[in-house]
XYZ file of N, CA and C in Angstrom:
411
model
N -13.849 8.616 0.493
C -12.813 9.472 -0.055
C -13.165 9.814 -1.501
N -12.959 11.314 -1.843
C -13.361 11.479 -3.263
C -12.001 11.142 -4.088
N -12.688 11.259 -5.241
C -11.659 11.140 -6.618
C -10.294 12.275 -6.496
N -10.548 12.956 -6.311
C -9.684 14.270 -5.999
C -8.634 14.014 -4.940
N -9.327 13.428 -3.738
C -8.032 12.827 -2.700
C -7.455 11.754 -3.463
N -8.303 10.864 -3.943
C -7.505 9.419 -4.333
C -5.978 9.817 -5.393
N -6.644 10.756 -6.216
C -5.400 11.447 -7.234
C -4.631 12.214 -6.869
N -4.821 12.790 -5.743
C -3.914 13.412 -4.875
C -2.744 13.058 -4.196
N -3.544 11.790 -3.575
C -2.651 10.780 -2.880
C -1.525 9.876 -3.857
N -1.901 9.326 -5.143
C -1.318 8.403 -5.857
C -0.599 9.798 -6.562
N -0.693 10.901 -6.964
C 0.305 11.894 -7.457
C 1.495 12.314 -6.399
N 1.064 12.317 -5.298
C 2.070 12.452 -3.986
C 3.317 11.455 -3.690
N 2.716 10.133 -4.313
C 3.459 8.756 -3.585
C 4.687 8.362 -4.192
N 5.516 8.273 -3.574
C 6.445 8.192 -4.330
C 6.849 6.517 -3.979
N 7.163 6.133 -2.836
C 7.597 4.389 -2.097
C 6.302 4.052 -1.624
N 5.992 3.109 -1.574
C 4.658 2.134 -0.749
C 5.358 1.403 -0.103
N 4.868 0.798 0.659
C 5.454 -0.105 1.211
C 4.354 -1.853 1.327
N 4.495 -2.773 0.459
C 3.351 -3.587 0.448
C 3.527 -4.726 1.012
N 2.639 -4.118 2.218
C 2.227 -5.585 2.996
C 1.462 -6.647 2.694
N 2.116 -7.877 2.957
C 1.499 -8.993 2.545
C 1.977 -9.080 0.974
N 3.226 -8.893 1.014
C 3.589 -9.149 -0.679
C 3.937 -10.787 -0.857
N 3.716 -11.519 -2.219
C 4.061 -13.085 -2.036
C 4.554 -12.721 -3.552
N 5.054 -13.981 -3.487
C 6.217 -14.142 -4.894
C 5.341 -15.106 -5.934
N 3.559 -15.424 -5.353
C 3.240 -16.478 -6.434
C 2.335 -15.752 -7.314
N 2.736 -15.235 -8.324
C 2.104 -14.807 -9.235
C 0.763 -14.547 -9.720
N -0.217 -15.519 -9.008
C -1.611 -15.942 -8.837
C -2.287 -15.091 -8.174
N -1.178 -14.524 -6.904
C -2.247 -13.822 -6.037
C -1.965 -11.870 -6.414
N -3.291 -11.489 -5.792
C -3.312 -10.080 -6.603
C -2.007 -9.406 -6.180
N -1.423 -9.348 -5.231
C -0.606 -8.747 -4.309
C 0.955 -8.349 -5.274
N 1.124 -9.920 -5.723
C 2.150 -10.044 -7.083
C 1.642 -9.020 -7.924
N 0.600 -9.348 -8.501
C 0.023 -8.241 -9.627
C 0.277 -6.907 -9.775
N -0.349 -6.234 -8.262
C -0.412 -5.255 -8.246
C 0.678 -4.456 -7.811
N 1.632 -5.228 -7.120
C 3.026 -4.584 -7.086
C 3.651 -4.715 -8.784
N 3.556 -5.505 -9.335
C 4.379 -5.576 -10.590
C 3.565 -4.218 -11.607
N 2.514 -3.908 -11.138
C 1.887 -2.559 -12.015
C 2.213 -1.593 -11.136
N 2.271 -0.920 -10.047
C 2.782 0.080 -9.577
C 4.758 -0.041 -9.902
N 5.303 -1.149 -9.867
C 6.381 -0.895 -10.744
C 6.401 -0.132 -11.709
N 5.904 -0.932 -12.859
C 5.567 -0.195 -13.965
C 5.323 0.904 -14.226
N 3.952 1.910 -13.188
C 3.798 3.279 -13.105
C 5.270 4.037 -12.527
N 6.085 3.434 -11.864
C 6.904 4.632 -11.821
C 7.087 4.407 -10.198
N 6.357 3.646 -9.579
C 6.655 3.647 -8.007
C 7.725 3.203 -7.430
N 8.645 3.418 -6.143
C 9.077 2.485 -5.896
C 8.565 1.939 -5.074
N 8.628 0.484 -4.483
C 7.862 -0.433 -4.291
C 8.285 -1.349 -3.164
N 8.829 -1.307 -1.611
C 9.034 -2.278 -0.957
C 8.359 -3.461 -0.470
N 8.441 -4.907 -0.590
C 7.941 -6.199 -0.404
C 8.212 -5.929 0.647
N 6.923 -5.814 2.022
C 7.013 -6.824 3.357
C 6.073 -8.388 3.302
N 6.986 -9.262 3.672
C 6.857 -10.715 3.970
C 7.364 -10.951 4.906
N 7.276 -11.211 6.060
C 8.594 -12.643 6.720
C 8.920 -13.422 5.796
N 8.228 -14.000 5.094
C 8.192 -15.189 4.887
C 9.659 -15.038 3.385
N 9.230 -13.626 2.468
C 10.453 -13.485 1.956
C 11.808 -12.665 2.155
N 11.469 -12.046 3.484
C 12.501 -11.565 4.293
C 14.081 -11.828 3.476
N 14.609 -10.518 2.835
C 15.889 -11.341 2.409
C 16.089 -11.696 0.808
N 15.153 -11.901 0.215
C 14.815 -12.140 -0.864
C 14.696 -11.113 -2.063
N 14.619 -11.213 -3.048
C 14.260 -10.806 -4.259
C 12.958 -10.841 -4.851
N 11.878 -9.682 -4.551
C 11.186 -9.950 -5.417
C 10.540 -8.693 -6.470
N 10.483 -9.458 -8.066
C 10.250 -8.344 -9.281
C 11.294 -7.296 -8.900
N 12.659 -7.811 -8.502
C 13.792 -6.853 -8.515
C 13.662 -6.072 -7.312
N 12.972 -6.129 -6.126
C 12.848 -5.279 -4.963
C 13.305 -6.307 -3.907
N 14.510 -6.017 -3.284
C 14.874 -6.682 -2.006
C 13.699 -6.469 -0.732
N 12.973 -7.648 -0.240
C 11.817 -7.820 0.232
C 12.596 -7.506 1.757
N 11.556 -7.044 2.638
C 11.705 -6.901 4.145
C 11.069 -7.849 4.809
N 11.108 -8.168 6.628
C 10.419 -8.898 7.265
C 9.108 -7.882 7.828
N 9.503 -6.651 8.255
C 8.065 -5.787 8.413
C 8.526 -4.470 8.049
N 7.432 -3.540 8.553
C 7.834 -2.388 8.535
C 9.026 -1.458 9.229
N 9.138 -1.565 10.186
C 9.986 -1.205 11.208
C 11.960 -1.756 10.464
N 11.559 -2.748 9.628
C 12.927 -2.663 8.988
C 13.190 -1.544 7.643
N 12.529 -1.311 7.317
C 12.365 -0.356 6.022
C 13.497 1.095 6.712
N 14.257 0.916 6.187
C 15.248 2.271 6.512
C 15.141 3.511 5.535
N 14.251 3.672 4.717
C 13.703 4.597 4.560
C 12.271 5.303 4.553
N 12.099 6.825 4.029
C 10.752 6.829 4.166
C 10.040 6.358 3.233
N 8.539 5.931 3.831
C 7.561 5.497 3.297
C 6.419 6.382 2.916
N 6.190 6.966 2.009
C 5.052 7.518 1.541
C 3.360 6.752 1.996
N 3.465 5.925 1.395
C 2.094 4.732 1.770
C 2.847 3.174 1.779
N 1.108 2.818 2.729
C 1.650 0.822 3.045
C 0.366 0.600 2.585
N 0.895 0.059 1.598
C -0.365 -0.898 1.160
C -0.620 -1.970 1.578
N -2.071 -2.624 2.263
C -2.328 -3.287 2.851
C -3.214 -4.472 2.297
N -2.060 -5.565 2.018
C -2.935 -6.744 1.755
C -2.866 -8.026 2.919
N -3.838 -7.931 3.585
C -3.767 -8.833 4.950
C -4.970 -9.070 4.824
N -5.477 -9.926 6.025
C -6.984 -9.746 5.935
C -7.219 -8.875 7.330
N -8.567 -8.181 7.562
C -9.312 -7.382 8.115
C -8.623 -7.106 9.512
N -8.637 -7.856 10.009
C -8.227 -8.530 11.233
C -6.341 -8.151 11.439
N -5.663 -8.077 10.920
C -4.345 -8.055 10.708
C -4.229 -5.912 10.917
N -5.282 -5.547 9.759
C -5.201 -4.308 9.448
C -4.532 -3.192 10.640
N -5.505 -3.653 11.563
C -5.349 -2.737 13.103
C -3.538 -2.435 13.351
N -2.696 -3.920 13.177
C -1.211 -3.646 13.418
C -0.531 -3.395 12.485
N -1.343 -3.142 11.537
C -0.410 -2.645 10.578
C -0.644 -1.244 10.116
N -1.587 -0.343 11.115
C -1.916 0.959 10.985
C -0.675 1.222 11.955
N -1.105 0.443 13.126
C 0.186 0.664 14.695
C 1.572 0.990 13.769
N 1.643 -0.027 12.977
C 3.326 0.097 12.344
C 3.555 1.373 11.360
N 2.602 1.152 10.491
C 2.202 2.526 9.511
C 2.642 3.854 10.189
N 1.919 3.993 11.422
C 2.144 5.297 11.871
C 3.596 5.449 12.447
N 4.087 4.681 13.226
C 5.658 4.302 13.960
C 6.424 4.996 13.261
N 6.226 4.012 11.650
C 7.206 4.800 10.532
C 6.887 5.948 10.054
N 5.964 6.390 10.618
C 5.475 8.359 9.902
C 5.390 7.986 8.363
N 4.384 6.995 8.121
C 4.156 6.987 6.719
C 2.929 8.045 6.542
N 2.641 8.403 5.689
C 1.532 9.456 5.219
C 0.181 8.465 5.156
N 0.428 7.386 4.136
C -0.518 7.189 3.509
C -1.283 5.560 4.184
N -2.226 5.103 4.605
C -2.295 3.548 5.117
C -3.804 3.038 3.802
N -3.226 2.477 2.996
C -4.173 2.501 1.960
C -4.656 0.889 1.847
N -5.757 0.268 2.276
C -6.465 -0.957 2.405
C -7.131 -1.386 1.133
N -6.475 -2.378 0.673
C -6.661 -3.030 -0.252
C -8.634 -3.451 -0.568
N -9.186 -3.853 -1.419
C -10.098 -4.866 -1.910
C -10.233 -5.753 -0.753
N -11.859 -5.324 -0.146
C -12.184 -6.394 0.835
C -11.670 -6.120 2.504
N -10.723 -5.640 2.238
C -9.476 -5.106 3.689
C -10.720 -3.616 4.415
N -11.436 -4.372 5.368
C -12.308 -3.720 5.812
C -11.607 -3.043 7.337
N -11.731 -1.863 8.465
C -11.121 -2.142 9.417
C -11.391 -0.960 10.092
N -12.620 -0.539 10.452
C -13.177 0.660 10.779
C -11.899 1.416 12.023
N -11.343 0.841 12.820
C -10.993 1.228 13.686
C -9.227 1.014 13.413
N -8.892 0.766 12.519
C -7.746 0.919 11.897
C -7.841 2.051 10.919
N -8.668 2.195 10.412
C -8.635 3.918 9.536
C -8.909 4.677 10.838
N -9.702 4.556 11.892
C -9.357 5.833 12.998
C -7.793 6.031 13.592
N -7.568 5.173 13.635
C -6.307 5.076 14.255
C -5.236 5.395 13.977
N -4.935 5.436 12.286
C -4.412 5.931 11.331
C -4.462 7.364 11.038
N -5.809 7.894 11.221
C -5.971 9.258 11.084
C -5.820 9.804 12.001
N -6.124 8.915 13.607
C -5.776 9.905 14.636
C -4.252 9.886 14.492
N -3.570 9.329 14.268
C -1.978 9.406 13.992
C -1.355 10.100 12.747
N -2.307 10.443 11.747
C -1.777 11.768 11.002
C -1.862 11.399 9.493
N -2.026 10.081 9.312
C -2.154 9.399 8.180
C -3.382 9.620 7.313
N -3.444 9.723 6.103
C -4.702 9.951 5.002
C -4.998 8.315 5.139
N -6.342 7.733 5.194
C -6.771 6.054 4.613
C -7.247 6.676 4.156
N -6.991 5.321 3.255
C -7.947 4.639 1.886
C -8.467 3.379 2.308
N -9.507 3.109 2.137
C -10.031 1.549 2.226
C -11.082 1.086 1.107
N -10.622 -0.129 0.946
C -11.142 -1.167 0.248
C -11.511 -0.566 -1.392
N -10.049 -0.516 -1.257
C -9.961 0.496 -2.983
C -8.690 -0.572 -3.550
N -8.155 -0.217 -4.352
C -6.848 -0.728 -4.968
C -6.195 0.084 -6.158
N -5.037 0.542 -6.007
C -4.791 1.791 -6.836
C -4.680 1.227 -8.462
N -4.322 -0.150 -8.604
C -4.283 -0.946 -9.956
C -5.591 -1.182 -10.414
N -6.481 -0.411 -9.538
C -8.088 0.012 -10.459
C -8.044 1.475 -10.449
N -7.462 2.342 -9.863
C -8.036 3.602 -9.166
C -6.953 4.418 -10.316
N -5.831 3.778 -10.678
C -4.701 4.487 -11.319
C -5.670 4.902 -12.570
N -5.750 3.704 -13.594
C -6.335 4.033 -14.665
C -7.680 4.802 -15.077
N -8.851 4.349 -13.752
C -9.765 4.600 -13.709
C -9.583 6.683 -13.696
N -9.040 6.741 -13.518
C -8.675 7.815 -13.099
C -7.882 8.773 -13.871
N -7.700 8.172 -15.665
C -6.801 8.288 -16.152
C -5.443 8.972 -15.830
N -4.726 8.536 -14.945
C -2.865 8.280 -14.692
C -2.066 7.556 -14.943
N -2.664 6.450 -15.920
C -1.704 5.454 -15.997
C -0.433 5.980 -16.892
N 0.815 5.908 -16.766
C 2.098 5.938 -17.391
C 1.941 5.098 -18.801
């Protein structure tokens, strides 16, 4: 994907939806939701695990399919392997965007995604791609 889509896409986005969000500060997932805060996004936590919860001020979900509104992009922090059902869900919700984190490899989850109407991104992370790119807020 060129520079031109990537800025395209992050000028378009308005909600993400981030999978695999955790509340421990350590891991990038925290991070990088607490900087797309910052830029201006809004930002839904999917966890089970914080299902219900509060996190960085965003009432967290158990998956996608609970999110009662639309989703622009799902950001995907899972590992490789996970990716495939979370394109399945991505598309369900008519999100636009299925954008794969650092490392989040999944050849046949970006087809699947695109055959369903969705722009991927893979193995990018927009909390490099924002600035790099000069957009940061």
């Amino acid at each position: 994907m060129q520079d031109n889509d990537i800025r395209k896409i992050l000028e378009d986005v308005k909600t993400i939806a981030l999978v695999g969000a955790s509340d421990n500060p350590g891991r990038p997932s925290y991070g990088v939701m607490a900087y797309l805060l910052s830029q201006g996004y809004k930002v839904i936590p999917v966890s089970p695990k914080l299902a219900g919860q509060e996190l960085l001020g965003q009432k967290a979900v158990g998956s996608l399919a609970e999110i009662a509104e639309p989703v622009d992009m799902v950001d995907v922090f899972r590992n490789a392997e996970a990716a495939y059902g979370v394109a399945q869900e991505a598309i369900a919700i008519k999100a636009k965007v299925l954008w794969l984190q650092l490392g989040v490899i999944n050849e046949q989850a970006a087809v699947l995604a695109k055959d369903g109407g969705l722009k991927v991104v893979m193995d990018r992370c927009p909390k490099i791609e924002i600035p790099r790119l000069g957009m940061e807020k």
